[in-house]
Coordinates of C-alpha atoms in Angstrom, one line a residue:
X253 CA 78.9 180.6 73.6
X254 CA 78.0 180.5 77.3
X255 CA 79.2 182.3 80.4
X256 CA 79.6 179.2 82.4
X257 CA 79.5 175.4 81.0
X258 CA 76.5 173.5 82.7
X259 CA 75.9 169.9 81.5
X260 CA 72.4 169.3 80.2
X261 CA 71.1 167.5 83.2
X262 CA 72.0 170.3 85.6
X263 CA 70.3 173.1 83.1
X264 CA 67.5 170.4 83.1
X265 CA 67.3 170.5 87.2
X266 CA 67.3 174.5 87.0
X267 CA 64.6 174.9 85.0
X268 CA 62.7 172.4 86.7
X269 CA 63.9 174.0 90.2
X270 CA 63.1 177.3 89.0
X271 CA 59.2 176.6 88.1
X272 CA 58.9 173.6 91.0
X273 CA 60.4 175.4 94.0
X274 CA 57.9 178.4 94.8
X275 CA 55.3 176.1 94.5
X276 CA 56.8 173.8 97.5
X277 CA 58.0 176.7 99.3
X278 CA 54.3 178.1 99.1
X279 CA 53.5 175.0 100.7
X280 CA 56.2 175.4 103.3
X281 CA 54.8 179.1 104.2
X282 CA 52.1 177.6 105.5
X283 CA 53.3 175.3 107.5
X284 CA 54.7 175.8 111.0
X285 CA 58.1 177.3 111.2
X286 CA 60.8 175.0 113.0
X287 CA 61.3 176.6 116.3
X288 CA 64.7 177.9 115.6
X289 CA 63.5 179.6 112.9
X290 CA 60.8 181.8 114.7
X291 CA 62.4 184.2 116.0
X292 CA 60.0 186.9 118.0
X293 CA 57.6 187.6 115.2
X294 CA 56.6 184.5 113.3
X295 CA 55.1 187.0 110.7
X296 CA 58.8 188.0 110.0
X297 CA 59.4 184.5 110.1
X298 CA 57.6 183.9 107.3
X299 CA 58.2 186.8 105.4
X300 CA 62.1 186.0 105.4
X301 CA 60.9 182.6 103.9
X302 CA 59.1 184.7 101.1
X303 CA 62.6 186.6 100.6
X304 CA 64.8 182.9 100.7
X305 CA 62.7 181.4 98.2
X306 CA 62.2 184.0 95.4
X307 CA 65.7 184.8 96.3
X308 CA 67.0 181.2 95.3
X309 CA 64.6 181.0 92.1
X310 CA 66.3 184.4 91.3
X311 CA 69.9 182.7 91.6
X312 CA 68.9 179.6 90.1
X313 CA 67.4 181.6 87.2
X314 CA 70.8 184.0 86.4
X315 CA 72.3 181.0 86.4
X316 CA 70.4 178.8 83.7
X317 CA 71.2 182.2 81.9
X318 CA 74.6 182.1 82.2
X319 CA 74.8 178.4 81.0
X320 CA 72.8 179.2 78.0
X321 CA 73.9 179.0 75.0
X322 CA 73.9 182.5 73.2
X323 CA 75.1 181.0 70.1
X324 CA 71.9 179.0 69.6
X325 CA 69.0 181.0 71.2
X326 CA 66.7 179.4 68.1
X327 CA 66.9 176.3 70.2
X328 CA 65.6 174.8 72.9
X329 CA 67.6 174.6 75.7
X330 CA 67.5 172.5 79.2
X331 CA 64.5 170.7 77.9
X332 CA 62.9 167.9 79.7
X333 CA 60.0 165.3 78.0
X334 CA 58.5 162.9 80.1
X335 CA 55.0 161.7 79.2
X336 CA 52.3 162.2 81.8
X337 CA 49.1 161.7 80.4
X338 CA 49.7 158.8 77.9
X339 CA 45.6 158.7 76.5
X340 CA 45.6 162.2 75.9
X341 CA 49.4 162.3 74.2
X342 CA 49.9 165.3 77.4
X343 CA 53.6 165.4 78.2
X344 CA 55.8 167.3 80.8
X345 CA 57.9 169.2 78.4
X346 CA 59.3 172.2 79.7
X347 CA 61.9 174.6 77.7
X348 CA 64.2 177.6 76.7
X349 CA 64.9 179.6 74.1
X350 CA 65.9 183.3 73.0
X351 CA 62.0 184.1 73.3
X352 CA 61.3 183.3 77.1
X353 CA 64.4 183.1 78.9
X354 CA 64.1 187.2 79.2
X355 CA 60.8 186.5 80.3
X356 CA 61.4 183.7 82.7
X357 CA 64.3 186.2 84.3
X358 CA 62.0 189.5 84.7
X359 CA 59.3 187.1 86.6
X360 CA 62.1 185.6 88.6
X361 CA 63.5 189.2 89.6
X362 CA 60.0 191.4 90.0
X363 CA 59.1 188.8 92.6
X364 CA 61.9 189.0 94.3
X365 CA 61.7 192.3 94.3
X366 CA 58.3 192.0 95.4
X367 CA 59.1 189.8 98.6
X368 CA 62.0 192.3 99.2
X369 CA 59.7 195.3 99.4
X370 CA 57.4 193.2 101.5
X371 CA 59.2 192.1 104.2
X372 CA 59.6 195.9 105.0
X373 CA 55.9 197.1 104.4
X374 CA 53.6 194.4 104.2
X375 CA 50.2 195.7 102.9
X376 CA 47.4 195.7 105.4
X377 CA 45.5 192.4 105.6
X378 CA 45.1 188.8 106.8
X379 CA 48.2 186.7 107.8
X380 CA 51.7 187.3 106.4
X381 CA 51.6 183.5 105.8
X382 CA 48.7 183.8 103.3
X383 CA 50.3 186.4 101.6
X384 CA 53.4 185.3 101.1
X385 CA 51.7 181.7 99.9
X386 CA 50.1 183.5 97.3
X387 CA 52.3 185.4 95.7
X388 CA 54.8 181.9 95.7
X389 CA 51.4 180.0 94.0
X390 CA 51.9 183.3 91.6
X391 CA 55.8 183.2 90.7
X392 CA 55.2 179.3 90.0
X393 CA 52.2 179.4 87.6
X394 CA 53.7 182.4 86.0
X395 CA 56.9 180.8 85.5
X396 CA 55.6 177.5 84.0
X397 CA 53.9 179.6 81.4
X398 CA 57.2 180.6 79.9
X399 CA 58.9 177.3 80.6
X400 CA 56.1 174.7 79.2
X401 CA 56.0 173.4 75.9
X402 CA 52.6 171.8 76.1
X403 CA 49.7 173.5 75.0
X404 CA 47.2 171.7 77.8
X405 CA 50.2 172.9 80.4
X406 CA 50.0 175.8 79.0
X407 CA 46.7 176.4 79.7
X408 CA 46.8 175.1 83.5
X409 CA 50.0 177.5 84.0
X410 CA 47.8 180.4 82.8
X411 CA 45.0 179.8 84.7
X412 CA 47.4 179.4 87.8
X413 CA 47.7 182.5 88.3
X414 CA 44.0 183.7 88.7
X415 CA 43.2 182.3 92.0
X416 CA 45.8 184.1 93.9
X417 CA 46.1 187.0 92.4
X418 CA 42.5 187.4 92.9
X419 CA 43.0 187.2 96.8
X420 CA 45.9 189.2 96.4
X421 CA 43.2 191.8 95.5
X422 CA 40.4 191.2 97.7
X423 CA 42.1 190.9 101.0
X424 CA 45.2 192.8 100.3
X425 CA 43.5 195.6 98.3
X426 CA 42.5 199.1 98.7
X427 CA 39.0 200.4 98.3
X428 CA 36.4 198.5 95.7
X429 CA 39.1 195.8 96.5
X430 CA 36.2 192.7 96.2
X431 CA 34.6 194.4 93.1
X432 CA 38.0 194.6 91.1
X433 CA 38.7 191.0 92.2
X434 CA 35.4 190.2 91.1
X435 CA 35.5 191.9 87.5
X436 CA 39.2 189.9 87.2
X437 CA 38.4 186.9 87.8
X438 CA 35.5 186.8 85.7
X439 CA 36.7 188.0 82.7
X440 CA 39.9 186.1 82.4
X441 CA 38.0 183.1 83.2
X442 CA 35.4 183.2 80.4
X443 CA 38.6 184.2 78.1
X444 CA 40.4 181.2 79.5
X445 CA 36.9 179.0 78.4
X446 CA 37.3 180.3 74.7
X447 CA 40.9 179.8 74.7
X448 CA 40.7 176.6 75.9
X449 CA 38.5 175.5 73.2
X450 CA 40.8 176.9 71.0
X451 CA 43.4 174.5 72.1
X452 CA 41.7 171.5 72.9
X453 CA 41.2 172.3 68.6
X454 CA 44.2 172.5 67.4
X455 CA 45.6 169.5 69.2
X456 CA 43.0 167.1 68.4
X457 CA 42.8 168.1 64.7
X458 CA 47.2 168.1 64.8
X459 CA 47.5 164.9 66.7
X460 CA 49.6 166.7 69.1
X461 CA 49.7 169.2 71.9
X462 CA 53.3 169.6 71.5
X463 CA 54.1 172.9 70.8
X464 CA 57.8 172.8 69.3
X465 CA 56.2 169.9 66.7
X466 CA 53.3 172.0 65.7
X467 CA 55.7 175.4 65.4
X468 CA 57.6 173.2 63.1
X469 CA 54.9 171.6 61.0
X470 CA 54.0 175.5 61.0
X471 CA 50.4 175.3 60.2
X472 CA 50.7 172.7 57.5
X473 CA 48.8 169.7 59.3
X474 CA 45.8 172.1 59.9
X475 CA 43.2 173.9 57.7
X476 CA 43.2 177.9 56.9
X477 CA 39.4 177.4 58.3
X478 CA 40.6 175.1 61.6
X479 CA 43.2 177.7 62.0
X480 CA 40.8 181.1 61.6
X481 CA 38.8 179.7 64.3
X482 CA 41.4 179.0 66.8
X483 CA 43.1 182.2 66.4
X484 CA 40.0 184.0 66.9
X485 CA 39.2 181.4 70.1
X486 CA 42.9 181.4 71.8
X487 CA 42.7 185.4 70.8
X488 CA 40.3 186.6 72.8
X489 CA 41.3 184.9 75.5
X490 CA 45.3 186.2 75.4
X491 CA 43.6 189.6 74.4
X492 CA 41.9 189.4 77.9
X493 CA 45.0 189.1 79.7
X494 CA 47.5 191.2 77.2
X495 CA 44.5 193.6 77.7
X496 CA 43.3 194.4 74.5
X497 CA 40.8 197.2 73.9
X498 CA 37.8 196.8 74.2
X499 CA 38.6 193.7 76.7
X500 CA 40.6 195.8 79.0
X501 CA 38.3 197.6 81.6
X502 CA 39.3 195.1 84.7
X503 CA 42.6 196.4 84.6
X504 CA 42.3 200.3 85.7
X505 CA 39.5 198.5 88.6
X506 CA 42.5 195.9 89.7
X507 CA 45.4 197.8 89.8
X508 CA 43.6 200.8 91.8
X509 CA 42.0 198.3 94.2
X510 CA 45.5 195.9 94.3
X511 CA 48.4 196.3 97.0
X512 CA 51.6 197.8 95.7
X513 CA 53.0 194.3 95.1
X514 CA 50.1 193.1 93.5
X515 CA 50.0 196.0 91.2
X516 CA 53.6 195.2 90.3
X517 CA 53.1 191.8 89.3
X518 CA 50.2 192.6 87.6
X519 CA 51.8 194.8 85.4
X520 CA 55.2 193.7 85.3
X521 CA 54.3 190.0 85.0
X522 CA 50.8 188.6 84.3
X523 CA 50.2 190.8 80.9
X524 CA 53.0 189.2 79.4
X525 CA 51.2 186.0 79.2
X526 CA 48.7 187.0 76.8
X527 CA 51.4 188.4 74.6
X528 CA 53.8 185.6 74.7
X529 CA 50.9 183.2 73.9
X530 CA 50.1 185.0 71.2
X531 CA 54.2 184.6 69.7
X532 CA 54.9 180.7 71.0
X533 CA 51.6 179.5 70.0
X534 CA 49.7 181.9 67.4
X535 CA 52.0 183.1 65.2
X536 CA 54.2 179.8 64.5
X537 CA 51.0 177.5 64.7
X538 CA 48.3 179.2 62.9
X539 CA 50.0 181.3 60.5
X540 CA 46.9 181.4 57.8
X541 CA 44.9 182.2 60.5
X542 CA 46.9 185.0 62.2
X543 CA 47.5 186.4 59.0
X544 CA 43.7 186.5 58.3
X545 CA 43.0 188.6 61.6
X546 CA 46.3 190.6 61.6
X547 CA 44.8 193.7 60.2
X548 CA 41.8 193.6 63.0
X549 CA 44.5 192.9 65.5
X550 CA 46.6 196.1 64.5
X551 CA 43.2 198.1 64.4
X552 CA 42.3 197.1 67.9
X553 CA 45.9 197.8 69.2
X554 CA 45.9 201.6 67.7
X555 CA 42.5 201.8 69.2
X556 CA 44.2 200.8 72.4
X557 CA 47.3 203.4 72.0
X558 CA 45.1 206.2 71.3
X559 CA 42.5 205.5 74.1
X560 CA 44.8 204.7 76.7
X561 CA 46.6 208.1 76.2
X562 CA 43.2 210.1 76.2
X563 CA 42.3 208.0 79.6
X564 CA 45.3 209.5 81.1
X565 CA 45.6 212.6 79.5
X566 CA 41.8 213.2 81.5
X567 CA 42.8 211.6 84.9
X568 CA 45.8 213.8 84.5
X569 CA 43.9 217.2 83.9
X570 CA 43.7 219.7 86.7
X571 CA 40.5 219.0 89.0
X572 CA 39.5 215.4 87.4
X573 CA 40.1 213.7 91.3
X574 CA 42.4 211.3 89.2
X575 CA 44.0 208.1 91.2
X576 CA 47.7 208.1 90.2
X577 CA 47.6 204.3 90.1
X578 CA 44.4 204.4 87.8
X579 CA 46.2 207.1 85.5
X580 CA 49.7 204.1 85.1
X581 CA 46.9 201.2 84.7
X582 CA 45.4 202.9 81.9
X583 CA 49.0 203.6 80.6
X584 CA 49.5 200.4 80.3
X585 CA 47.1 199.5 77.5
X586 CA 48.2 201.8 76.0
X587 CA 52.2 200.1 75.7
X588 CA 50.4 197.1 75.4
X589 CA 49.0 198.2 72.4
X590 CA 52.5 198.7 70.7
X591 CA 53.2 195.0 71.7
X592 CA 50.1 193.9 70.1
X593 CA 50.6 196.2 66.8
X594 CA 54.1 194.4 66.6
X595 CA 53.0 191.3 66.9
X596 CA 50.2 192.0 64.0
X597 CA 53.1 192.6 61.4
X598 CA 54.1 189.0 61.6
X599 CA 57.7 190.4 60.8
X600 CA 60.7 189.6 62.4
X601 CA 61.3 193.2 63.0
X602 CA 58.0 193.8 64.6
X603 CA 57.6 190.9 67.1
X604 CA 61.5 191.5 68.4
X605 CA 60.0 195.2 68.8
X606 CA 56.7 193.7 70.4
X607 CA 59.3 191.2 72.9
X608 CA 61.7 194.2 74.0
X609 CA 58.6 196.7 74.6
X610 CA 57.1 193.8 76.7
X611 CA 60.5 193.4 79.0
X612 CA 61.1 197.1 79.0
X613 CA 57.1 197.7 80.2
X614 CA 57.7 195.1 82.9
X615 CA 61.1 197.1 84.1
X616 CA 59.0 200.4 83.7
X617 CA 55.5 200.2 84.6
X618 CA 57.0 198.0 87.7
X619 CA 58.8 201.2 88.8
X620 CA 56.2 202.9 88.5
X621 CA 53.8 201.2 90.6
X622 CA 56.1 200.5 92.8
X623 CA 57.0 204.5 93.5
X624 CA 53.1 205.3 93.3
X625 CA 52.4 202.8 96.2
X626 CA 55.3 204.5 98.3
X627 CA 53.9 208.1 97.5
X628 CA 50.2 206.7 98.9
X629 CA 52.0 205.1 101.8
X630 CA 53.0 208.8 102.5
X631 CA 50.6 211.5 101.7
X632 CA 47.8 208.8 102.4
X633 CA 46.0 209.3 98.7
X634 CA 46.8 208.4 95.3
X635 CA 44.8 211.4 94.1
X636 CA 46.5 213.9 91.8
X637 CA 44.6 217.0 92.4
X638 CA 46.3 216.6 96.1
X639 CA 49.4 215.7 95.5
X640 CA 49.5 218.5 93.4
X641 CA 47.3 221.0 94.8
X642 CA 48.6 220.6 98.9
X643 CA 51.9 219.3 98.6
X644 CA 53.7 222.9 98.4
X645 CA 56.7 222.9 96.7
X646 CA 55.9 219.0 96.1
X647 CA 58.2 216.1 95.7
X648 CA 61.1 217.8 94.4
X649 CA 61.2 220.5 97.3
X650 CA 59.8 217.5 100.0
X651 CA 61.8 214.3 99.1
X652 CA 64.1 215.1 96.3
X653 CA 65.4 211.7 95.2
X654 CA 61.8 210.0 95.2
X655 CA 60.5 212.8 92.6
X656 CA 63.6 212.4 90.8
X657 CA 63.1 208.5 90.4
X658 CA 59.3 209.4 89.3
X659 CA 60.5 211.8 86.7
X660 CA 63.1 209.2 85.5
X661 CA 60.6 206.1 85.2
X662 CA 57.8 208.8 83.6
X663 CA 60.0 209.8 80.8
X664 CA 61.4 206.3 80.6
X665 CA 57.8 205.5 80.2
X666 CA 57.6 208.0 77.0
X667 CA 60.0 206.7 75.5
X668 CA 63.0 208.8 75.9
X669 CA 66.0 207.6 73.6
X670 CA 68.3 206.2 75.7
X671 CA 66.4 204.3 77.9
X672 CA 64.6 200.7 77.3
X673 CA 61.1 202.6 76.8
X674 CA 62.0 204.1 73.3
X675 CA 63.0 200.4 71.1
X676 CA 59.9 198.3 71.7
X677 CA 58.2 201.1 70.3
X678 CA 60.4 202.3 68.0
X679 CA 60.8 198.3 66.0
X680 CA 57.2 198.3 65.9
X681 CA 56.0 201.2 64.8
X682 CA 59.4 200.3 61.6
X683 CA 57.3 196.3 61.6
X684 CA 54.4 198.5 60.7
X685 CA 56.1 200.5 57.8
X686 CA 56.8 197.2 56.4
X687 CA 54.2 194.2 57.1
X688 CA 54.5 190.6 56.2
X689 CA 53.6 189.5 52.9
X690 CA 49.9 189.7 52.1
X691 CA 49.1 192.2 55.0
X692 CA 48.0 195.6 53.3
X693 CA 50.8 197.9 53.2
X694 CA 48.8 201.7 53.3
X695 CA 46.3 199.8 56.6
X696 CA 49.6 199.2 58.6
X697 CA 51.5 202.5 58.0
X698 CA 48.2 204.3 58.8
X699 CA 48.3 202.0 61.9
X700 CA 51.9 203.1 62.0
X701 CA 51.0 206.4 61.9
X702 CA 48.5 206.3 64.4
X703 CA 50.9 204.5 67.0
X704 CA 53.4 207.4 66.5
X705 CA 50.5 209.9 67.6
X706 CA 49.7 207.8 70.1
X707 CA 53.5 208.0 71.4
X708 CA 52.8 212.0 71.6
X709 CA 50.2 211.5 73.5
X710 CA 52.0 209.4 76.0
X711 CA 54.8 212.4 76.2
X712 CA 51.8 214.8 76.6
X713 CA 50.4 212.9 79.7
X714 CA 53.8 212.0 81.7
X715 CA 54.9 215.2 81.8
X716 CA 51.8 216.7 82.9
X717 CA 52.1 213.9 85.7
X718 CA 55.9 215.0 86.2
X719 CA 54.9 218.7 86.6
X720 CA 51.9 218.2 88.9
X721 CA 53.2 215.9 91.0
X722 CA 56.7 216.6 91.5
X723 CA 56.4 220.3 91.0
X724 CA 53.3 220.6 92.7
X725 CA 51.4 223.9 92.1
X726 CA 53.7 225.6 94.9
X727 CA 50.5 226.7 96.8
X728 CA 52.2 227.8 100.3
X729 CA 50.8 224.9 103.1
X730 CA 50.3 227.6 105.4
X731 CA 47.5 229.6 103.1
X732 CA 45.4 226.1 101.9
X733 CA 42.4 225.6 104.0
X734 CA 42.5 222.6 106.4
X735 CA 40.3 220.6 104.2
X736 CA 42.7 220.8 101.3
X737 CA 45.3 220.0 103.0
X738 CA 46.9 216.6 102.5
X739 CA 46.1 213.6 104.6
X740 CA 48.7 212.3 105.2
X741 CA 48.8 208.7 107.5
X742 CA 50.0 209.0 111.3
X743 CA 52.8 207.0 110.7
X744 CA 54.5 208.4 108.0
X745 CA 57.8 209.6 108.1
X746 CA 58.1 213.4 108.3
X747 CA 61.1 215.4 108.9
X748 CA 60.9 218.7 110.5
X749 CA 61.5 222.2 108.2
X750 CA 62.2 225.9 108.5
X751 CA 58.7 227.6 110.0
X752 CA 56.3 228.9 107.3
X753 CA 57.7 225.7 105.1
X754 CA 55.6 222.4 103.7
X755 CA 56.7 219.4 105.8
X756 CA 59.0 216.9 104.8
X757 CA 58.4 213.7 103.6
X758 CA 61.2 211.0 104.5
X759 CA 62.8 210.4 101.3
X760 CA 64.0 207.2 99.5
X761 CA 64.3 204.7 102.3
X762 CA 67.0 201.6 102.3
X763 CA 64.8 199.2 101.5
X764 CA 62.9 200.8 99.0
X765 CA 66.3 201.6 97.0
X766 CA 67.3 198.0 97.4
X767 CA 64.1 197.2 95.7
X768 CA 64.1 199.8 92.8
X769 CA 67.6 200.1 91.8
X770 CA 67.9 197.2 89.9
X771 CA 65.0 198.3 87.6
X772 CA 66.1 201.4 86.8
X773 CA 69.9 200.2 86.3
X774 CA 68.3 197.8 84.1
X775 CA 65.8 200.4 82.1
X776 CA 69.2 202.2 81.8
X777 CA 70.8 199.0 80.7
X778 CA 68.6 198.1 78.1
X779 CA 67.8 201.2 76.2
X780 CA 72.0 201.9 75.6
X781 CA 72.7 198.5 74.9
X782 CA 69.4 196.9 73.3
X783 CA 71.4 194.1 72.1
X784 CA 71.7 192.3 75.2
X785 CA 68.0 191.8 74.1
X786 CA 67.5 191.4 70.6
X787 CA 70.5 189.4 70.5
X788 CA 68.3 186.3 71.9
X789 CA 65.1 187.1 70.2
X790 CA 66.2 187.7 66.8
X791 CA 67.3 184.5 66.0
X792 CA 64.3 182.6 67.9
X793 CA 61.7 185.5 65.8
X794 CA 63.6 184.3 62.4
X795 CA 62.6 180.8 63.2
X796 CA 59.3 181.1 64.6
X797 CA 58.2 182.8 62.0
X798 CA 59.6 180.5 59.3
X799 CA 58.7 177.3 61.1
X800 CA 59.6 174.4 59.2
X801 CA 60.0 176.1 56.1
X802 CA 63.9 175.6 54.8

């Protein structure tokens, strides 16, 4: 069934369009703009480019998804083959199914989003025209990951990415910006090394670099010992990026030093490459071998849960100077750890969980980030011990609706039934209960038990964050000394109150609602009607995971 009927060849031009076009309109934003398009402010100029672009990819995306075919989401849809490195066997091959069109749409609308939210408050830093070239470079290598169906494409997609989201962070960052960029780079790049090895293995010893071929031979054309050691070499390397405890600690550096935007990609975007490798390539490729190090990938992702929590549960405690931002960063390995523990039951079950928590932490965390960057932009500090400590009656008594979007993402966060949050971590923690055949049953429920602490923990934190934050410690303004008082940047908005009273903050503005509604309509969306989900993954998990097998 589809929504709209699209012949092949136009579904083939979308999802070329789709992963082509913000890499030529990155090329555009550098250019000069014609002179009717200048306007007075060329950096506006350029910035409404940003908006027409992601905008169009956004269209052109919805609209591949309406002409898919929900009645076959095992298969791959709007493919095109065309071979492009004949010595090596590399083709062009690019792809949809069940499994990344989600994917490919939550890319396609964060940076949208992004652009939106941009052309309104553009982070302090070099030209708008770099900036907006960037993030284009971004969308483009990010949306070739999901749509590529060779593993050497694969690869350069993934390492697309690096290079501008490391200037995203060095010249568009906060403090400690070149540091954080620094650490980023370098450890994805030596986990891209190891991966690539990992690949360049498989395909040599396959014949192949196709990746729908070797999902279908399922492991058969390769060795239990060729397959341990590129599982454990392509591992490390998507554990980088998912992050993975113990690989994790450039994350918390780059998304404190990182622009809002860049935050929000971050999250919302780039870690879902290393778990989406880890389903299209891992799992239906080296079975043998992900079976071999599925207990040691479960440990590592309860290890994850729990530490991720405990981070936040101390950035969250009263007088620890925590940065908001740091305290969501750190959250996030901790949800990414759920994703991972799915993934390491190798059951249908478990992966759909690991696929929905991934879309609903990209809706989520997103939010998030995005509303922590506009509470900096306001009080002029991320820190919590001010914004609760000198914020008075806080954000609930100084800009209602913003606190009340916090509280909503925070305990959509938690997992809250209802909201998309609660069934990526509900499926995996029932993919632990019951693992694939062969994986020890008591290790995975006492990883499944683990996980469900862990989920405890992440209540614990949130609403500690909710109640500091947007209830403040109501310490009267007028009675704090002037050095606790909050800084709070010359230019943001205040609107004046009764005497004796905490200044106003400017509450949700226009453009920021036009940015953030859709995620939380969407969060909404999602956790009532999880279907509109699982509905597409199911049937591509079921055949992943049985490969070729009848």
């Amino acid at each position: 069934m589809t929504v709209i009927d699209i012949s092949p060849s136009v579904m083939q031009f979308l999802l070329a369009f789709i992963v082509v076009a913000p890499l030529l309109g990155a090329v555009a934003a550098l250019l000069p703009a014609p002179p009717g398009l200048r306007g007075k402010n060329p950096g506006q100029a350029v910035l409404r480019h940003g908006v027409t672009v992601t905008g169009a990819v956004l269209i052109a995306a919805i609209v591949l998804a309406t002409g898919f075919d929900h009645d076959q989401p095992a298969t791959m849809q709007a493919t095109t083959d065309i071979s492009w490195i004949p010595a090596l066997g590399v083709r062009i091959h690019l792809g949809i199914d069940g499994i990344s069109l989600p994917l490919l749409l939550l890319t396609a609308l964060l940076t949208f989003l992004c652009a939106l939210y941009s052309y309104f408050k553009l982070p302090a830093g070099p030209s708008p025209k770099a900036f907006i070239a960037l993030v284009l470079v971004l969308e483009s290598g990010t949306l070739a990951t999901f749509a590529v169906l060779d593993l050497l494409l694969f690869f350069l997609a993934f390492e697309m990415v690096l290079i501008p989201m490391y200037f995203l962070i060095a010249r568009w960052g906060g403090d400690q910006r070149r540091a954080a960029a620094w650490k980023f780079i370098l450890y994805t790049l030596l986990g891209s090394v190891v991966m690539l090895l990992g690949l360049l293995l498989i395909g040599l010893k396959s014949g192949t670099f196709d990746m729908v071929a070797l999902a279908t031979d399922n492991g058969r054309g390769l060795t239990t010992s060729v397959q341990v050691i590129a599982v454990l070499a392509i591992g490390v390397g998507l554990a980088v990026k998912t992050p993975m405890w113990p690989l994790h600690s450039w994350l918390p550096d780059a998304h404190t030093a990182a622009p809002t935007v860049g935050s929000v990609l971050l999250a919302g975007v780039l870690l879902k490459m290393g778990t989406y490798g880890f389903v299209r390539i891992l799992l239906p490729i080296a079975p043998d071998g992900m079976r071999t190090f599925a207990p040691y990938l479960a440990a590592f992702a309860v290890v994850g849960i729990v530490y991720g929590s405990l981070a936040c549960l101390a950035l969250a405690r009263n007088g620890a100077k925590g940065d908001l931002k740091r305290l969501i960063a750190y959250s996030s390995v901790g949800h990414m750890g759920f994703v991972l523990l799915g993934i390491a039951t190798m059951t249908p079950t478990g992966v759909n969980g690991a696929l929905f928590a991934n879309i609903a932490h990209g809706l989520i965390t997103g939010l998030l980030f995005f509303l922590v960057g506009a509470i900096k932009d306001r009080y002029g500090t991320a820190d919590l011990d001010t914004l609760a400590g000198a914020t008075g009656a806080a954000l609930y008594g100084r800009a209602p609706r913003l606190g009340a979007l916090l509280a909503f993402a925070a305990v959509a966060s938690l997992g809250l039934p209802g909201l998309a949050g609660f069934w990526g971590e509900m499926l995996t923690l029932f993919g632990a209960y019951s693992p694939a055949e062969g994986l020890s049953r008591p290790a995975f429920r006492t990883f499944m038990a683990i996980g469900a602490f862990g989920t405890l923990l992440t209540a614990a934190y949130m609403l500690i964050v909710v109640r500091r934050v947007c209830m403040g410690e109501h310490t009267p303004h007028s009675q704090l000394p002037p050095d606790d008082r909050t800084p709070r940047p010359a230019d943001a908005p205040v609107r004046p109150t009764a005497a004796g009273s905490p200044p106003q903050l400017a509450d949700i503005q226009t453009y920021e609602a036009a940015a953030w509604t859709p995620l939380a309509a969407l969060t909404v969306l999602a956790g009532l009607w999880p279907a509109i989900l699982l509905g597409l993954t199911d049937p591509a998990v079921q055949k992943l995971l049985a490969g070729g097998k009848p």
